[in-house]
XYZ file of C-alpha atoms in Angstrom:
321
model
C 0.392 -0.032 -0.189
C 1.173 3.300 -0.395
C 1.777 5.681 1.795
C -0.306 8.383 0.890
C -3.111 5.537 0.848
C -2.448 4.714 4.713
C -4.230 6.306 7.673
C -1.898 7.435 10.658
C -3.348 8.161 13.601
C -1.648 10.126 16.099
C -2.023 9.018 19.996
C -2.759 12.493 21.925
C -0.493 12.742 25.319
C -1.996 13.350 28.531
C 0.675 13.311 31.014
C 1.042 17.090 29.869
C -1.067 19.617 32.132
C -3.383 21.598 29.797
C -3.598 24.996 31.936
C -0.255 24.890 32.031
C 0.710 24.421 28.038
C -1.992 27.169 27.193
C 0.172 29.279 29.577
C 3.396 28.731 27.471
C 0.994 29.018 24.346
C -0.076 32.898 26.034
C 4.324 33.399 26.526
C 5.108 32.267 22.756
C 2.062 34.440 21.369
C 3.253 37.654 23.211
C 6.468 37.902 21.521
C 4.835 36.786 17.966
C 2.576 39.157 18.224
C 4.996 41.555 19.183
C 7.004 40.775 16.333
C 4.167 40.483 13.390
C 3.319 44.075 14.737
C 6.985 44.841 14.514
C 7.799 43.320 10.818
C 3.654 44.731 9.320
C 5.053 48.119 10.753
C 9.187 47.967 8.699
C 7.231 46.594 5.867
C 4.518 49.396 5.910
C 7.732 51.883 6.145
C 9.801 50.874 3.725
C 7.575 49.157 0.638
C 4.675 51.614 0.892
C 4.933 55.033 3.636
C 7.769 55.858 2.857
C 9.349 53.695 -0.249
C 10.565 57.013 -2.533
C 13.697 57.112 0.550
C 14.284 53.361 0.717
C 13.869 51.877 -2.588
C 16.935 52.580 -3.438
C 18.963 51.303 -0.135
C 19.639 47.674 -1.310
C 20.075 46.435 2.095
C 16.305 47.940 3.561
C 14.879 45.682 0.463
C 16.900 42.661 1.268
C 15.671 43.075 4.714
C 12.518 42.884 3.678
C 12.139 40.236 1.817
C 13.746 38.238 5.141
C 10.495 40.371 6.991
C 8.099 38.491 4.537
C 9.359 35.152 5.071
C 9.535 36.411 8.968
C 5.558 37.650 8.774
C 4.582 33.682 7.308
C 6.583 31.601 10.285
C 4.681 33.782 12.544
C 1.409 33.866 10.843
C 2.004 30.116 11.054
C 3.380 29.778 14.181
C 0.507 31.784 16.062
C -2.406 30.277 14.299
C -1.285 26.510 13.470
C 1.904 25.561 14.683
C 2.236 26.335 18.096
C -2.044 26.071 18.762
C -2.265 22.570 18.267
C 1.302 22.333 20.065
C 0.170 24.230 23.586
C -3.367 23.853 23.748
C -4.191 20.087 24.027
C -7.459 20.615 24.474
C -7.828 20.788 20.498
C -5.663 17.500 19.849
C -8.414 14.817 20.093
C -10.614 17.142 18.032
C -8.489 18.539 15.358
C -6.461 15.598 14.969
C -8.181 13.183 13.294
C -8.962 15.640 10.394
C -5.222 15.087 9.489
C -4.833 11.008 9.418
C -5.546 10.945 5.847
C -3.956 12.338 3.823
C -4.157 16.549 3.819
C -2.694 19.311 1.184
C -4.017 21.663 3.845
C -1.256 20.475 5.999
C 1.443 20.333 3.134
C 0.413 22.894 2.072
C 1.682 25.046 5.640
C 3.788 22.635 6.040
C 5.559 23.570 2.632
C 5.501 27.584 3.584
C 6.770 26.833 6.797
C 10.164 25.609 5.650
C 10.000 27.551 2.424
C 10.437 30.751 4.720
C 12.899 28.860 7.102
C 15.068 28.035 3.984
C 13.983 31.979 2.846
C 15.638 33.470 5.459
C 19.391 31.685 5.333
C 19.351 32.720 1.916
C 18.091 36.239 2.846
C 20.906 36.526 5.543
C 23.732 34.984 3.300
C 22.661 38.444 0.661
C 22.117 40.420 3.750
C 25.739 40.276 4.820
C 27.244 40.030 1.203
C 25.537 43.207 0.836
C 26.922 44.761 4.440
C 30.495 43.905 3.769
C 30.587 45.375 -0.519
C 28.983 48.451 1.499
C 32.928 48.508 3.400
C 35.399 47.238 0.673
C 34.030 48.830 -2.253
C 31.838 51.835 -1.315
C 32.627 53.864 -4.476
C 30.391 51.010 -6.635
C 28.671 49.446 -3.761
C 25.412 51.459 -5.266
C 25.833 50.931 -8.534
C 26.458 47.105 -8.066
C 23.251 46.608 -5.969
C 21.164 48.177 -8.137
C 21.990 45.192 -10.365
C 22.088 42.476 -7.685
C 18.917 43.508 -5.501
C 16.226 42.374 -7.428
C 18.417 39.466 -8.821
C 18.515 38.310 -4.776
C 15.050 38.786 -4.295
C 14.018 36.373 -6.601
C 16.851 34.337 -5.769
C 15.055 34.337 -1.975
C 12.264 32.799 -3.013
C 13.601 30.599 -5.614
C 16.524 28.642 -4.097
C 14.231 27.674 -1.473
C 12.712 25.282 -3.364
C 15.909 23.296 -3.877
C 15.602 22.256 -0.165
C 11.849 21.164 -0.314
C 11.088 19.387 -3.300
C 11.255 15.994 -1.319
C 7.903 17.776 0.497
C 6.185 17.897 -2.408
C 5.933 14.196 -2.949
C 6.283 13.025 0.631
C 3.385 12.335 2.749
C 2.695 14.636 5.552
C 1.067 13.135 8.933
C 0.695 14.658 12.401
C 2.166 13.319 15.665
C 2.291 13.615 19.532
C 4.284 16.831 20.450
C 4.077 17.160 24.682
C 0.170 17.290 24.761
C -1.033 18.649 20.916
C 0.812 17.339 17.979
C 3.568 18.734 15.454
C 3.616 17.926 11.520
C 6.404 15.290 9.781
C 6.705 13.163 6.727
C 7.620 10.524 5.388
C 10.274 10.795 2.758
C 9.063 9.856 -0.718
C 12.667 9.593 -1.622
C 15.337 8.237 1.002
C 18.007 10.023 1.271
C 16.431 13.172 -0.054
C 15.909 14.223 3.999
C 14.664 18.151 5.547
C 17.235 18.570 7.536
C 20.274 17.801 5.627
C 19.067 19.958 3.247
C 18.035 22.444 5.909
C 21.378 22.035 7.402
C 23.515 23.057 4.027
C 21.668 26.059 3.875
C 22.157 26.976 7.488
C 25.452 26.009 7.300
C 26.590 27.685 3.731
C 24.838 31.106 5.752
C 26.692 30.398 8.795
C 29.732 30.375 6.305
C 29.126 33.844 4.176
C 28.211 35.066 7.795
C 31.294 34.563 9.604
C 33.694 35.646 6.969
C 31.696 38.824 5.703
C 30.907 39.338 9.378
C 34.354 39.456 10.162
C 35.350 41.534 7.070
C 32.839 44.327 8.084
C 34.100 44.502 11.362
C 37.872 44.657 10.916
C 37.058 47.326 7.992
C 34.781 49.141 10.949
C 37.328 49.118 13.089
C 40.120 49.556 10.323
C 38.651 52.624 8.907
C 36.133 54.438 11.244
C 36.304 57.295 8.692
C 35.309 55.899 6.157
C 31.917 54.276 6.006
C 29.395 56.863 6.405
C 27.308 56.956 9.500
C 24.001 55.676 8.367
C 25.633 52.755 6.174
C 27.694 51.999 9.851
C 24.391 51.799 11.537
C 22.852 49.048 9.080
C 26.130 47.264 9.433
C 25.990 46.875 12.755
C 22.466 46.092 12.691
C 23.452 42.792 9.519
C 26.499 41.920 12.808
C 23.519 42.073 15.003
C 21.134 39.466 13.823
C 24.192 37.423 12.483
C 24.265 36.749 16.042
C 20.841 35.356 16.267
C 20.898 33.856 13.415
C 23.992 31.674 14.670
C 21.355 30.758 17.161
C 19.373 28.880 14.563
C 22.718 27.377 13.326
C 24.022 25.495 16.272
C 20.132 23.985 17.534
C 19.541 22.818 13.586
C 23.197 20.988 13.214
C 22.673 19.524 17.050
C 19.643 18.152 15.751
C 20.755 16.998 12.324
C 23.980 15.412 13.824
C 23.006 14.241 16.691
C 19.838 11.263 16.779
C 20.723 10.606 20.368
C 19.621 14.501 21.258
C 16.536 14.270 19.535
C 13.288 14.903 22.163
C 10.208 16.895 22.715
C 13.176 19.213 24.385
C 15.404 20.084 21.361
C 12.376 20.554 18.932
C 11.096 23.111 21.800
C 14.468 24.943 21.966
C 14.614 24.342 17.973
C 11.167 26.664 17.609
C 12.934 29.076 20.523
C 16.202 29.754 18.477
C 13.946 30.791 15.358
C 11.656 32.730 17.354
C 15.018 34.605 18.565
C 16.070 35.178 14.540
C 12.533 35.644 13.074
C 11.086 38.377 16.477
C 14.584 39.547 16.723
C 15.534 40.985 12.984
C 12.444 43.584 13.961
C 13.152 44.317 17.415
C 17.466 44.678 16.641
C 16.001 47.158 13.396
C 13.892 49.523 15.029
C 16.413 49.898 18.079
C 19.548 50.055 15.931
C 17.714 52.890 13.157
C 16.772 55.472 14.102
C 14.712 56.252 10.714
C 12.988 53.395 10.457
C 12.215 53.823 14.751
C 10.841 57.150 14.106
C 8.556 56.275 10.542
C 6.839 53.315 13.236
C 6.147 55.379 16.064
C 5.764 58.470 14.736
C 1.629 59.647 14.458
C 0.398 59.784 11.048
C -2.033 62.452 12.106
C -1.312 65.643 10.685
C -1.240 69.016 12.576
C -3.942 71.681 12.217
C -2.587 74.615 10.329
C -4.103 78.270 11.168
C -2.816 81.067 9.381
C -3.005 84.318 10.930
C -3.489 87.750 9.734
C -1.680 90.188 11.592
C -2.974 93.654 10.517
C -1.280 97.549 12.023
C -4.161 99.832 13.436
C -4.349 103.097 13.273
C -3.312 103.647 17.091
C -0.809 101.700 16.974
C -2.443 98.518 18.312
C -2.054 95.280 16.545
C -4.982 93.541 15.772
C -5.276 89.263 14.009
C -7.986 87.260 12.290
C -7.693 83.681 11.826
């Protein structure tokens, strides 16, 4: 019998305290909602509100591409993944719907992993962007005016190289804590998702280490050569790279240490990606004054009152508004 034809049922684990799990969801949702708000406001600022200001800044366009992937991840976690993981009361009601093959489950699983790989690709281009800014500032804008559209397309396309096996594999639900999570039965046995994720993340990690080291070296060696605004973006990129290291460590551990795989590591992976996903928006807001003022400035325009002052024969003044 084909994997796509069989029923894969999942027993809901009743050993976990439902209320405690619910509190975990509320705590997780609180910072995910903050991250979602900041990412949406950043995207609104870069792509719509102040598009004329940001459209020629390649780093902000690349960050917007990364931010779109972050929004996708956060929405998936808020509305699906964390809901059914940390609200055990829903498990016996919802999980039976996914015991048989489900196109909805496959789409959600695919989009979630596409966003994860897309962030690794975007990370590569962002650190390359900052390195080239400090190495070749004279031609930096000219080079990236051509590279930026290509980079944005690659952020969308390249993740498919690690996800093709998911498209032809059976996606199913399995018990995670008191609720359930998603996994898959590989149609092509050697093409594991964890292997592809490790390849993408390790590649991004190598680029991050090399490019960030060169960027830091140049900033220290030639501090006056870089504009203050560009220098600020360099520190933004460096700080985001630190959060990416957490993702790299947990992913490599998951892929290489079979005995380490457990619910605990599964949760730690989520937390590491949360730091990377939410942290990038928080870091951008904290380190970039223009973005910060654009996000939190009042959208209401001040009322302007015209006052006309005329001299009276007595030497006094009168005004009309």
